Short mmCIF file of N, CA and C in Angstrom, two decimals:
data_model
loop_
_atom_site.label_atom_id
_atom_site.label_comp_id
_atom_site.label_asym_id
_atom_site.label_seq_id
_atom_site.Cartn_x
_atom_site.Cartn_y
_atom_site.Cartn_z
N PHE A 469 3.04 30.12 -0.15
CA PHE A 469 1.54 30.23 -0.74
C PHE A 469 1.42 28.96 -2.02
N CYS A 470 1.14 27.85 -1.85
CA CYS A 470 0.42 27.11 -3.04
C CYS A 470 -0.33 27.83 -4.17
N GLY A 471 -0.10 26.76 -5.18
CA GLY A 471 -1.72 26.62 -6.31
C GLY A 471 -2.59 26.51 -6.14
N LEU A 472 -3.54 26.59 -6.69
CA LEU A 472 -4.29 25.52 -7.23
C LEU A 472 -4.21 24.23 -7.00
N GLN A 473 -3.34 23.32 -7.53
CA GLN A 473 -3.07 22.04 -7.86
C GLN A 473 -2.98 21.64 -6.23
N ASP A 474 -1.88 22.34 -5.96
CA ASP A 474 -1.75 22.16 -4.43
C ASP A 474 -2.22 21.76 -3.61
N GLN A 475 -3.89 22.59 -3.24
CA GLN A 475 -4.83 22.97 -2.03
C GLN A 475 -5.50 22.15 -2.33
N HIS A 476 -5.80 21.41 -3.82
CA HIS A 476 -6.76 20.41 -4.77
C HIS A 476 -6.25 18.65 -4.04
N MET A 477 -5.13 19.16 -4.34
CA MET A 477 -4.57 17.65 -4.38
C MET A 477 -3.99 17.04 -2.80
N ALA A 478 -4.06 18.12 -1.66
CA ALA A 478 -3.94 18.06 0.13
C ALA A 478 -5.21 17.55 -0.17
N VAL A 479 -6.23 17.72 -0.90
CA VAL A 479 -7.79 17.86 -0.14
C VAL A 479 -8.39 16.68 -0.17
N PHE A 480 -8.00 16.44 -2.37
CA PHE A 480 -8.42 14.58 -2.64
C PHE A 480 -7.27 13.71 -2.88
N GLY A 481 -6.30 14.33 -2.08
CA GLY A 481 -4.88 12.86 -2.02
C GLY A 481 -5.36 11.71 -3.61
N GLY A 482 -4.38 11.13 -3.35
CA GLY A 482 -4.63 10.40 -4.64
C GLY A 482 -3.58 10.43 -5.86
N MET A 483 -3.62 10.36 -7.49
CA MET A 483 -3.41 10.90 -7.84
C MET A 483 -4.79 11.27 -9.17
N ASN A 484 -4.50 12.74 -9.67
CA ASN A 484 -6.04 12.94 -10.12
C ASN A 484 -5.27 13.55 -11.16
N LEU A 485 -6.03 13.88 -12.74
CA LEU A 485 -6.25 15.17 -13.40
C LEU A 485 -7.43 16.03 -13.27
N MET A 486 -6.68 16.73 -12.93
CA MET A 486 -7.37 18.45 -12.61
C MET A 486 -7.31 18.92 -13.99
N ASP A 487 -8.50 20.12 -14.08
CA ASP A 487 -8.86 20.71 -15.04
C ASP A 487 -9.63 22.71 -14.46
N PHE A 488 -8.88 23.22 -14.53
CA PHE A 488 -8.78 24.67 -14.02
C PHE A 488 -8.99 25.42 -15.46
N ARG A 489 -9.97 25.09 -16.42
CA ARG A 489 -9.85 26.04 -17.28
C ARG A 489 -11.25 27.11 -16.77
N GLY A 490 -10.80 28.73 -17.02
CA GLY A 490 -11.97 29.24 -16.48
C GLY A 490 -11.39 29.47 -15.05
N LYS A 491 -10.57 29.07 -14.38
CA LYS A 491 -10.58 29.08 -12.89
C LYS A 491 -9.14 30.55 -12.25
N GLU A 492 -9.55 32.07 -12.33
CA GLU A 492 -8.83 32.50 -11.72
C GLU A 492 -8.14 32.66 -9.82
N GLN A 493 -9.16 32.51 -9.40
CA GLN A 493 -8.81 33.43 -8.34
C GLN A 493 -8.94 31.71 -7.25
N LEU A 494 -8.27 31.33 -6.42
CA LEU A 494 -7.78 30.39 -4.81
C LEU A 494 -9.28 30.79 -4.35
N LEU A 495 -10.40 31.40 -4.23
CA LEU A 495 -11.88 31.76 -3.03
C LEU A 495 -12.42 31.44 -4.13
N LEU A 496 -13.48 30.67 -3.64
CA LEU A 496 -14.82 30.53 -4.58
C LEU A 496 -15.96 31.81 -5.00
N THR A 497 -15.93 32.00 -6.30
CA THR A 497 -16.84 33.21 -6.59
C THR A 497 -17.55 32.85 -7.63
N SER A 498 -19.02 33.37 -7.45
CA SER A 498 -20.30 32.71 -8.33
C SER A 498 -19.88 32.69 -9.94
N GLU A 499 -18.50 33.63 -10.16
CA GLU A 499 -18.41 34.01 -11.55
C GLU A 499 -17.61 32.84 -11.82
N GLU A 500 -16.95 32.09 -11.17
CA GLU A 500 -16.13 31.38 -11.64
C GLU A 500 -16.64 30.09 -11.41
N PRO A 501 -16.08 28.95 -12.46
CA PRO A 501 -16.60 26.98 -11.88
C PRO A 501 -15.75 27.07 -11.40
N LEU A 502 -15.95 25.73 -10.33
CA LEU A 502 -15.33 24.65 -10.47
C LEU A 502 -14.40 24.12 -10.45
N ALA A 503 -12.99 24.01 -10.21
CA ALA A 503 -12.54 22.57 -10.74
C ALA A 503 -12.81 21.86 -10.25
N MET A 504 -12.21 20.48 -12.20
CA MET A 504 -12.80 19.66 -12.45
C MET A 504 -11.82 18.37 -11.83
N VAL A 505 -12.15 17.64 -10.52
CA VAL A 505 -10.74 16.32 -10.40
C VAL A 505 -11.40 15.11 -10.69
N GLU A 506 -10.98 14.65 -11.18
CA GLU A 506 -11.11 12.89 -11.82
C GLU A 506 -9.88 12.07 -11.28
N GLN A 507 -10.18 11.54 -10.54
CA GLN A 507 -9.37 10.53 -9.36
C GLN A 507 -9.05 9.43 -10.39
N LEU A 508 -7.45 9.21 -10.04
CA LEU A 508 -7.07 8.03 -11.10
C LEU A 508 -6.21 7.25 -10.38
N ALA A 509 -5.93 7.11 -9.04
CA ALA A 509 -5.50 5.86 -8.56
C ALA A 509 -5.65 4.52 -8.54
N HIS A 510 -7.18 4.34 -8.63
CA HIS A 510 -7.61 2.90 -8.47
C HIS A 510 -7.33 2.30 -10.14
N TYR A 511 -7.09 3.21 -11.27
CA TYR A 511 -6.67 2.59 -12.04
C TYR A 511 -5.47 2.18 -12.05
N SER A 512 -4.28 2.76 -11.68
CA SER A 512 -2.92 3.10 -11.69
C SER A 512 -1.93 2.51 -10.41
N PRO A 513 -2.63 1.67 -9.61
CA PRO A 513 -2.43 1.87 -8.21
C PRO A 513 -0.43 1.72 -7.65
N SER A 514 0.18 1.31 -9.18
CA SER A 514 1.98 1.00 -8.79
C SER A 514 2.51 1.69 -9.98
N THR A 515 2.02 3.06 -9.84
CA THR A 515 3.35 3.87 -11.21
C THR A 515 4.37 3.90 -10.74
N PRO A 516 5.73 3.30 -11.71
CA PRO A 516 6.91 3.13 -11.28
C PRO A 516 7.39 4.71 -10.94
N LEU A 517 7.78 5.20 -9.97
CA LEU A 517 7.72 6.76 -10.03
C LEU A 517 8.91 6.69 -9.18
N ILE A 518 10.14 7.70 -8.96
CA ILE A 518 10.46 8.17 -7.87
C ILE A 518 10.48 9.49 -8.29
N ALA A 519 11.32 10.71 -6.97
CA ALA A 519 10.84 11.88 -6.57
C ALA A 519 12.00 12.30 -5.62
N ALA A 520 12.90 12.91 -6.70
CA ALA A 520 13.74 13.46 -5.94
C ALA A 520 14.24 15.09 -5.96
N HIS A 521 14.01 15.19 -4.09
CA HIS A 521 13.81 16.68 -4.13
C HIS A 521 15.70 17.63 -3.59
N SER A 522 15.60 18.55 -4.88
CA SER A 522 16.85 18.93 -5.36
C SER A 522 17.42 19.84 -3.65
N GLY A 523 17.01 20.13 -2.73
CA GLY A 523 17.47 20.80 -1.37
C GLY A 523 17.58 22.77 -1.73
N ILE A 524 16.98 22.81 -2.96
CA ILE A 524 17.00 24.05 -2.94
C ILE A 524 15.40 24.42 -2.72
N PRO A 525 15.16 25.83 -1.85
CA PRO A 525 14.04 26.21 -1.37
C PRO A 525 13.68 27.29 -2.53
N HIS A 526 12.30 27.40 -2.83
CA HIS A 526 12.06 27.85 -3.94
C HIS A 526 10.65 28.88 -3.42
N ASP A 527 10.22 29.90 -4.30
CA ASP A 527 8.94 30.12 -4.05
C ASP A 527 7.93 30.12 -5.57
N SER A 528 7.15 29.31 -5.24
CA SER A 528 6.57 28.82 -6.13
C SER A 528 5.82 30.20 -6.92
N GLY A 529 4.94 31.45 -6.25
CA GLY A 529 4.38 33.20 -6.56
C GLY A 529 5.43 33.49 -7.21
N LYS A 530 6.99 33.33 -7.02
CA LYS A 530 8.33 34.45 -7.63
C LYS A 530 7.94 33.12 -9.04
N VAL A 531 7.87 32.36 -9.12
CA VAL A 531 8.66 31.30 -10.24
C VAL A 531 6.98 31.41 -11.32
N HIS A 532 6.03 31.69 -10.62
CA HIS A 532 4.88 31.80 -11.53
C HIS A 532 4.19 33.25 -12.35
N ARG A 533 4.46 34.37 -11.83
CA ARG A 533 4.43 35.25 -11.44
C ARG A 533 4.59 35.93 -13.17
N THR A 534 5.47 35.46 -14.41
CA THR A 534 6.09 36.16 -14.82
C THR A 534 5.25 35.22 -16.15
N PRO A 535 5.13 34.10 -15.81
CA PRO A 535 4.06 33.30 -17.13
C PRO A 535 2.89 33.80 -16.28
N ARG A 536 2.17 34.19 -15.51
CA ARG A 536 1.35 34.48 -15.42
C ARG A 536 1.11 36.17 -15.79
N GLN A 537 2.09 36.42 -15.60
CA GLN A 537 1.39 37.97 -16.43
C GLN A 537 1.11 38.10 -17.37
N ARG A 538 2.23 37.22 -18.47
CA ARG A 538 2.38 37.54 -19.90
C ARG A 538 1.54 36.63 -20.25
N TRP A 539 0.52 35.41 -19.61
CA TRP A 539 -0.67 35.32 -20.26
C TRP A 539 -1.57 36.11 -20.01
N LEU A 540 -1.80 36.55 -18.99
CA LEU A 540 -3.00 37.93 -19.22
C LEU A 540 -2.71 38.79 -20.35
N GLU A 541 -1.13 39.19 -20.30
CA GLU A 541 -0.70 40.28 -22.03
C GLU A 541 -1.45 39.46 -23.09
N GLY A 542 -1.75 38.15 -23.01
CA GLY A 542 -2.27 37.78 -24.53
C GLY A 542 -1.22 37.68 -24.78
N ASP A 543 0.16 36.94 -24.10
CA ASP A 543 1.51 36.27 -25.32
C ASP A 543 1.25 35.19 -25.77
N HIS A 544 1.74 35.11 -27.15
CA HIS A 544 1.16 34.09 -27.33
C HIS A 544 2.07 32.94 -27.65
N ASP A 545 3.31 32.54 -27.28
CA ASP A 545 3.98 31.36 -26.62
C ASP A 545 3.58 31.09 -25.55
N VAL A 546 3.37 32.02 -24.48
CA VAL A 546 2.75 31.22 -23.10
C VAL A 546 1.28 30.55 -23.80
N ILE A 547 0.65 31.26 -24.32
CA ILE A 547 -0.98 30.50 -24.21
C ILE A 547 -0.91 29.65 -25.30
N SER A 548 0.87 29.74 -26.45
CA SER A 548 0.23 28.40 -26.58
C SER A 548 1.61 27.04 -26.35
N ARG A 549 1.88 27.01 -25.13
CA ARG A 549 2.81 26.72 -24.69
C ARG A 549 1.68 25.54 -23.06
N TYR A 550 0.73 26.70 -22.47
CA TYR A 550 -0.01 26.10 -22.06
C TYR A 550 -0.92 25.31 -22.67
N GLN A 551 -1.34 25.85 -23.83
CA GLN A 551 -2.60 24.60 -24.22
C GLN A 551 -1.95 23.63 -24.66
N ALA A 552 -0.32 23.43 -25.40
CA ALA A 552 -0.10 22.51 -25.52
C ALA A 552 0.28 21.32 -23.95
N VAL A 553 0.51 21.91 -22.98
CA VAL A 553 0.59 21.41 -22.02
C VAL A 553 -0.96 20.35 -21.98
N SER A 554 -1.40 21.22 -22.21
CA SER A 554 -3.23 21.00 -21.59
C SER A 554 -3.74 19.86 -22.38
N GLN A 555 -2.89 19.27 -23.81
CA GLN A 555 -3.20 18.49 -24.41
C GLN A 555 -2.70 16.92 -24.62
N LEU A 556 -1.24 17.68 -23.38
CA LEU A 556 -0.26 16.73 -23.30
C LEU A 556 -0.70 16.15 -22.34
N ALA A 557 -1.87 16.39 -21.12
CA ALA A 557 -2.09 16.20 -20.10
C ALA A 557 -3.22 14.54 -20.49
N ALA A 558 -4.32 15.44 -21.53
CA ALA A 558 -5.31 14.05 -21.87
C ALA A 558 -4.57 12.57 -22.40
N ARG A 559 -3.38 13.17 -23.34
CA ARG A 559 -2.38 12.12 -23.92
C ARG A 559 -2.37 11.22 -22.83
N ALA A 560 -1.68 12.14 -21.43
CA ALA A 560 -0.46 11.24 -20.75
C ALA A 560 -2.44 10.71 -19.52
N LYS A 561 -2.96 10.58 -19.38
CA LYS A 561 -4.12 10.36 -19.21
C LYS A 561 -4.30 8.92 -19.92
N ARG A 562 -4.23 8.55 -20.66
CA ARG A 562 -4.48 7.51 -21.72
C ARG A 562 -3.67 6.26 -21.37
N ALA A 563 -2.45 7.21 -21.02
CA ALA A 563 -1.11 6.15 -21.32
C ALA A 563 -0.52 5.48 -20.06
N LEU A 564 -1.27 6.58 -19.18
CA LEU A 564 -1.42 5.80 -17.32
C LEU A 564 -2.32 4.88 -17.46
N LEU A 565 -4.01 5.40 -18.06
CA LEU A 565 -4.63 3.94 -18.11
C LEU A 565 -4.25 2.47 -18.15
N ALA A 566 -3.38 2.66 -19.31
CA ALA A 566 -3.14 1.89 -20.41
C ALA A 566 -1.98 1.69 -19.89
N ALA A 567 -0.98 1.42 -18.26
CA ALA A 567 0.51 1.09 -18.27
C ALA A 567 1.22 1.76 -19.35
N ASP A 568 1.42 2.69 -20.15
CA ASP A 568 2.29 2.11 -21.36
C ASP A 568 2.99 3.24 -20.20
N TRP A 569 3.85 2.72 -19.64
CA TRP A 569 5.23 4.12 -19.38
C TRP A 569 6.13 4.66 -20.07
N PRO A 570 6.32 4.00 -21.32
CA PRO A 570 8.00 4.85 -22.53
C PRO A 570 6.39 5.86 -22.57
N THR A 571 5.83 5.45 -23.43
CA THR A 571 4.36 6.58 -23.51
C THR A 571 4.75 7.73 -22.77
N LEU A 572 4.38 7.57 -21.50
CA LEU A 572 4.20 8.30 -20.31
C LEU A 572 5.32 9.27 -20.08
N GLY A 573 6.36 8.36 -19.85
CA GLY A 573 7.79 9.05 -19.92
C GLY A 573 8.19 10.81 -21.16
N ILE A 574 7.51 10.21 -22.08
CA ILE A 574 8.01 11.01 -23.46
C ILE A 574 6.82 12.05 -23.11
N LEU A 575 5.73 12.17 -23.32
CA LEU A 575 4.92 12.97 -22.63
C LEU A 575 5.33 14.03 -21.01
N MET A 576 5.56 13.43 -20.01
CA MET A 576 6.30 13.44 -19.09
C MET A 576 7.37 14.58 -19.80
N THR A 577 8.41 14.55 -20.06
CA THR A 577 9.67 14.51 -20.95
C THR A 577 9.12 16.65 -21.63
N GLU A 578 8.25 15.97 -22.49
CA GLU A 578 7.91 16.96 -23.54
C GLU A 578 7.08 17.83 -22.60
N ASN A 579 6.15 17.72 -21.53
CA ASN A 579 5.26 18.61 -20.63
C ASN A 579 6.73 19.02 -19.87
N HIS A 580 7.33 19.04 -19.74
CA HIS A 580 8.96 19.62 -18.78
C HIS A 580 9.72 20.82 -19.91
N ARG A 581 9.71 20.04 -20.97
CA ARG A 581 10.22 21.13 -22.16
C ARG A 581 9.50 22.30 -22.30
N HIS A 582 7.99 22.34 -21.95
CA HIS A 582 7.35 23.41 -22.48
C HIS A 582 7.49 24.50 -21.09
N VAL A 583 7.25 24.19 -19.99
CA VAL A 583 7.11 24.69 -18.64
C VAL A 583 8.65 25.20 -18.48
N ALA A 584 10.28 24.47 -18.53
CA ALA A 584 10.94 24.89 -18.41
C ALA A 584 11.51 26.13 -19.39
N ALA A 585 10.14 26.13 -20.92
CA ALA A 585 10.50 26.85 -21.81
C ALA A 585 9.94 29.07 -21.61
N LEU A 586 9.52 28.53 -20.43
CA LEU A 586 8.49 28.98 -19.91
C LEU A 586 8.98 29.89 -18.70
N GLY A 587 10.40 29.89 -18.09
CA GLY A 587 11.36 29.65 -17.00
C GLY A 587 10.97 29.57 -15.32
N GLY A 588 10.47 28.14 -16.06
CA GLY A 588 9.82 27.35 -14.58
C GLY A 588 10.09 26.46 -14.17
N SER A 589 11.61 26.40 -14.33
CA SER A 589 12.63 25.29 -14.17
C SER A 589 13.94 25.45 -13.85
N GLY A 590 15.41 25.27 -13.72
CA GLY A 590 16.38 25.81 -12.89
C GLY A 590 17.52 25.07 -13.06
N PRO A 591 18.14 25.27 -13.07
CA PRO A 591 19.50 23.77 -13.37
C PRO A 591 19.81 22.96 -12.57
N GLU A 592 19.00 23.81 -10.99
CA GLU A 592 18.98 22.36 -10.25
C GLU A 592 18.28 20.72 -10.80
N ASN A 593 17.85 21.75 -11.56
CA ASN A 593 16.17 20.54 -11.77
C ASN A 593 16.77 20.39 -13.04
N GLU A 594 16.82 20.78 -14.08
CA GLU A 594 17.64 20.40 -15.51
C GLU A 594 18.80 19.29 -15.05
N HIS A 595 19.69 20.09 -13.83
CA HIS A 595 20.56 18.25 -13.51
C HIS A 595 20.33 16.66 -13.48
N LEU A 596 19.25 17.21 -12.64
CA LEU A 596 18.58 15.84 -11.94
C LEU A 596 18.00 15.12 -13.14
N ILE A 597 17.44 16.71 -13.91
CA ILE A 597 16.64 15.62 -15.52
C ILE A 597 16.92 14.66 -15.80
N ASP A 598 17.85 15.11 -16.17
CA ASP A 598 19.33 15.12 -17.39
C ASP A 598 20.11 13.64 -16.90
N VAL A 599 20.49 13.56 -15.10
CA VAL A 599 20.82 12.65 -14.65
C VAL A 599 19.52 11.16 -14.69
N ALA A 600 18.90 11.39 -14.58
CA ALA A 600 17.92 10.74 -14.50
C ALA A 600 17.16 10.03 -16.15
N MET A 601 17.24 10.94 -17.03
CA MET A 601 17.44 10.41 -17.93
C MET A 601 18.52 9.41 -18.61
N GLN A 602 20.02 9.65 -18.07
CA GLN A 602 20.96 9.04 -18.35
C GLN A 602 20.82 7.69 -18.13
N ALA A 603 20.47 7.17 -16.49
CA ALA A 603 20.21 6.28 -15.34
C ALA A 603 19.11 5.34 -16.28
N GLY A 604 18.42 6.23 -16.99
CA GLY A 604 17.30 4.85 -17.94
C GLY A 604 16.17 5.52 -17.75
N ALA A 605 15.50 6.42 -17.27
CA ALA A 605 14.15 7.22 -17.12
C ALA A 605 13.65 7.12 -18.20
N TRP A 606 12.14 6.55 -18.68
CA TRP A 606 11.59 7.11 -19.54
C TRP A 606 11.08 8.55 -20.00
N GLY A 607 11.21 9.32 -18.83
CA GLY A 607 10.83 10.40 -19.16
C GLY A 607 11.32 11.15 -17.44
N ALA A 608 10.86 11.92 -17.02
CA ALA A 608 11.12 13.28 -16.24
C ALA A 608 10.39 14.44 -16.54
N LYS A 609 9.94 15.05 -15.45
CA LYS A 609 9.92 16.90 -14.95
C LYS A 609 9.77 17.22 -14.00
N LEU A 610 10.05 18.66 -13.85
CA LEU A 610 9.95 18.67 -12.57
C LEU A 610 8.96 18.86 -11.80
N ALA A 611 8.56 18.39 -10.49
CA ALA A 611 6.68 18.97 -10.29
C ALA A 611 7.04 20.17 -9.23
N GLY A 612 5.71 20.80 -10.04
CA GLY A 612 5.94 21.99 -9.05
C GLY A 612 5.87 23.31 -9.52
N ALA A 613 6.62 24.30 -8.86
CA ALA A 613 6.99 25.43 -9.34
C ALA A 613 8.70 25.63 -10.47
N GLY A 614 9.07 25.09 -9.48
CA GLY A 614 10.80 24.76 -10.22
C GLY A 614 11.69 25.99 -9.56
N GLY A 615 12.89 26.57 -10.32
CA GLY A 615 13.39 26.80 -9.88
C GLY A 615 14.23 26.38 -8.53
N GLY A 616 14.31 25.45 -8.03
CA GLY A 616 14.58 24.67 -7.02
C GLY A 616 13.80 22.91 -6.90
N GLY A 617 13.41 22.69 -5.85
CA GLY A 617 12.30 21.76 -5.29
C GLY A 617 12.54 20.53 -5.37
N THR A 618 12.08 19.71 -6.72
CA THR A 618 11.18 18.67 -6.64
C THR A 618 11.29 17.98 -8.06
N ILE A 619 11.89 17.03 -8.78
CA ILE A 619 11.44 16.24 -10.01
C ILE A 619 11.33 15.19 -10.50
N LEU A 620 10.28 14.53 -10.98
CA LEU A 620 9.87 13.35 -11.01
C LEU A 620 10.14 12.30 -12.34
N ALA A 621 10.71 11.33 -11.97
CA ALA A 621 11.00 10.66 -12.88
C ALA A 621 10.17 8.92 -13.58
N LEU A 622 9.66 8.60 -13.96
CA LEU A 622 9.77 7.18 -14.33
C LEU A 622 10.36 6.51 -15.02
N ALA A 623 10.59 5.60 -14.48
CA ALA A 623 11.60 4.29 -15.25
C ALA A 623 11.35 3.35 -14.72
N GLU A 624 11.60 2.23 -15.87
CA GLU A 624 11.37 0.72 -14.99
C GLU A 624 12.03 0.04 -14.02
N ASP A 625 13.63 0.90 -13.34
CA ASP A 625 13.90 0.43 -12.30
C ASP A 625 14.43 2.03 -11.46
N PRO A 626 13.24 2.54 -10.86
CA PRO A 626 12.76 3.44 -10.40
C PRO A 626 14.53 3.92 -9.35
N GLU A 627 14.65 2.55 -8.68
CA GLU A 627 15.58 2.64 -7.77
C GLU A 627 16.77 3.04 -8.64
N ALA A 628 17.51 2.26 -9.33
CA ALA A 628 18.81 2.99 -9.91
C ALA A 628 18.36 4.28 -10.44
N VAL A 629 17.40 4.70 -11.02
CA VAL A 629 17.25 6.33 -11.25
C VAL A 629 17.68 7.08 -9.66
N GLY A 630 17.15 6.44 -8.81
CA GLY A 630 17.65 7.00 -7.84
C GLY A 630 18.96 7.13 -7.25
N ARG A 631 19.15 6.54 -6.83
CA ARG A 631 20.65 6.44 -6.24
C ARG A 631 21.39 6.24 -7.47
N ALA A 632 21.84 7.10 -8.59
CA ALA A 632 21.97 8.25 -10.57
C ALA A 632 21.77 9.79 -9.37
N MET A 633 20.21 9.68 -9.11
CA MET A 633 20.24 11.12 -8.69
C MET A 633 21.10 11.30 -7.45
N MET A 634 20.53 10.86 -6.62
CA MET A 634 21.39 11.23 -5.12
C MET A 634 22.86 11.25 -5.35
N ALA A 635 23.63 10.45 -6.23
CA ALA A 635 25.11 11.07 -6.53
C ALA A 635 25.06 11.63 -6.65
N ALA A 636 24.05 12.12 -8.20
CA ALA A 636 24.11 13.73 -8.40
C ALA A 636 24.01 15.04 -7.11
N GLY A 637 23.33 14.72 -6.84
CA GLY A 637 23.63 15.38 -5.58
C GLY A 637 21.98 16.01 -5.16
N ALA A 638 20.65 15.27 -5.57
CA ALA A 638 19.98 14.78 -5.16
C ALA A 638 20.03 14.79 -3.14
N GLU A 639 18.59 15.88 -3.28
CA GLU A 639 18.83 15.74 -0.88
C GLU A 639 17.82 14.67 -0.24
N GLN A 640 16.75 14.28 -1.74
CA GLN A 640 16.07 13.12 -0.64
C GLN A 640 15.47 12.37 -1.70
N LEU A 641 15.04 11.61 -1.79
CA LEU A 641 13.91 10.32 -2.83
C LEU A 641 12.91 10.24 -1.95
N ILE A 642 11.64 10.13 -2.63
CA ILE A 642 10.50 10.01 -2.13
C ILE A 642 9.72 9.00 -3.09
N ARG A 643 9.56 7.62 -2.89
CA ARG A 643 8.06 7.32 -3.60
C ARG A 643 6.92 7.46 -3.82
N PRO A 644 6.53 8.48 -5.04
CA PRO A 644 5.27 8.46 -4.92
C PRO A 644 4.35 7.77 -4.88
N ALA A 645 3.56 7.47 -3.72
CA ALA A 645 2.19 7.17 -3.78
C ALA A 645 0.80 7.86 -3.51
N PRO A 646 -0.55 7.10 -4.07
CA PRO A 646 -1.45 7.58 -3.48
C PRO A 646 -2.31 8.05 -2.44
N SER A 647 -1.93 8.55 -2.20
CA SER A 647 -2.50 9.24 -0.45
C SER A 647 -3.84 9.46 -0.18
N PRO A 648 -4.49 9.66 0.57
CA PRO A 648 -6.74 9.54 1.51
C PRO A 648 -6.89 11.02 0.92
N GLY A 649 -5.57 12.10 1.26
CA GLY A 649 -6.38 12.67 1.26
C GLY A 649 -6.67 13.47 2.56
N LEU A 650 -7.78 14.17 2.65
CA LEU A 650 -8.53 15.08 3.46
C LEU A 650 -9.09 14.09 3.75
N THR A 651 -9.48 13.92 5.43
CA THR A 651 -10.53 13.00 6.34
C THR A 651 -11.21 14.01 7.27
N VAL A 652 -11.99 13.94 6.96
CA VAL A 652 -13.06 15.00 8.18
C VAL A 652 -13.30 13.38 9.17
N THR A 653 -13.25 14.17 10.10
CA THR A 653 -14.42 13.22 11.73
C THR A 653 -14.46 14.05 12.59
N GLU A 654 -15.58 13.54 12.98
CA GLU A 654 -16.35 14.41 14.30
C GLU A 654 -15.73 13.83 15.52
N GLU A 655 -15.34 15.04 16.76
CA GLU A 655 -15.34 14.30 18.06
C GLU A 655 -16.66 13.98 18.61
#
């Protein structure tokens, strides 16, 4: 299974700021707002990112289940951390638009700190993030649910950071680049 972000990214492609406030269901219902998606790729066509896959499979539904349940129960720590993540996203957008990579890296790392505190990381993610930071990354965070999967690092020299992560056990590297998303054609 995948979440709202995964589905929206597959459809819209590119690099987006997504706002899901008030959205609870994957289904379209008249009671809930549509997601808001702001495409940002044209503002930053060459972001110095490298992605490293840990090789560890994970089930995002299992990773997210506990924080979601805690959110629904009104857990103050979960709510305040996700509010902080929302504020970080707004600041990260400004840093991205200004190509202020050191600031964006700090914000990525801060985002990861909140998500990891809610149980959304794992030892493999933390190891690759530590290696990326030691190799000179401005910032690093998990991409997705955690518990394995992929991390993103932002670095002046993404290739050098990627080599360090491969040497530390990453299974695969990817240089993320905006893609067009879903295209509908008539036959």
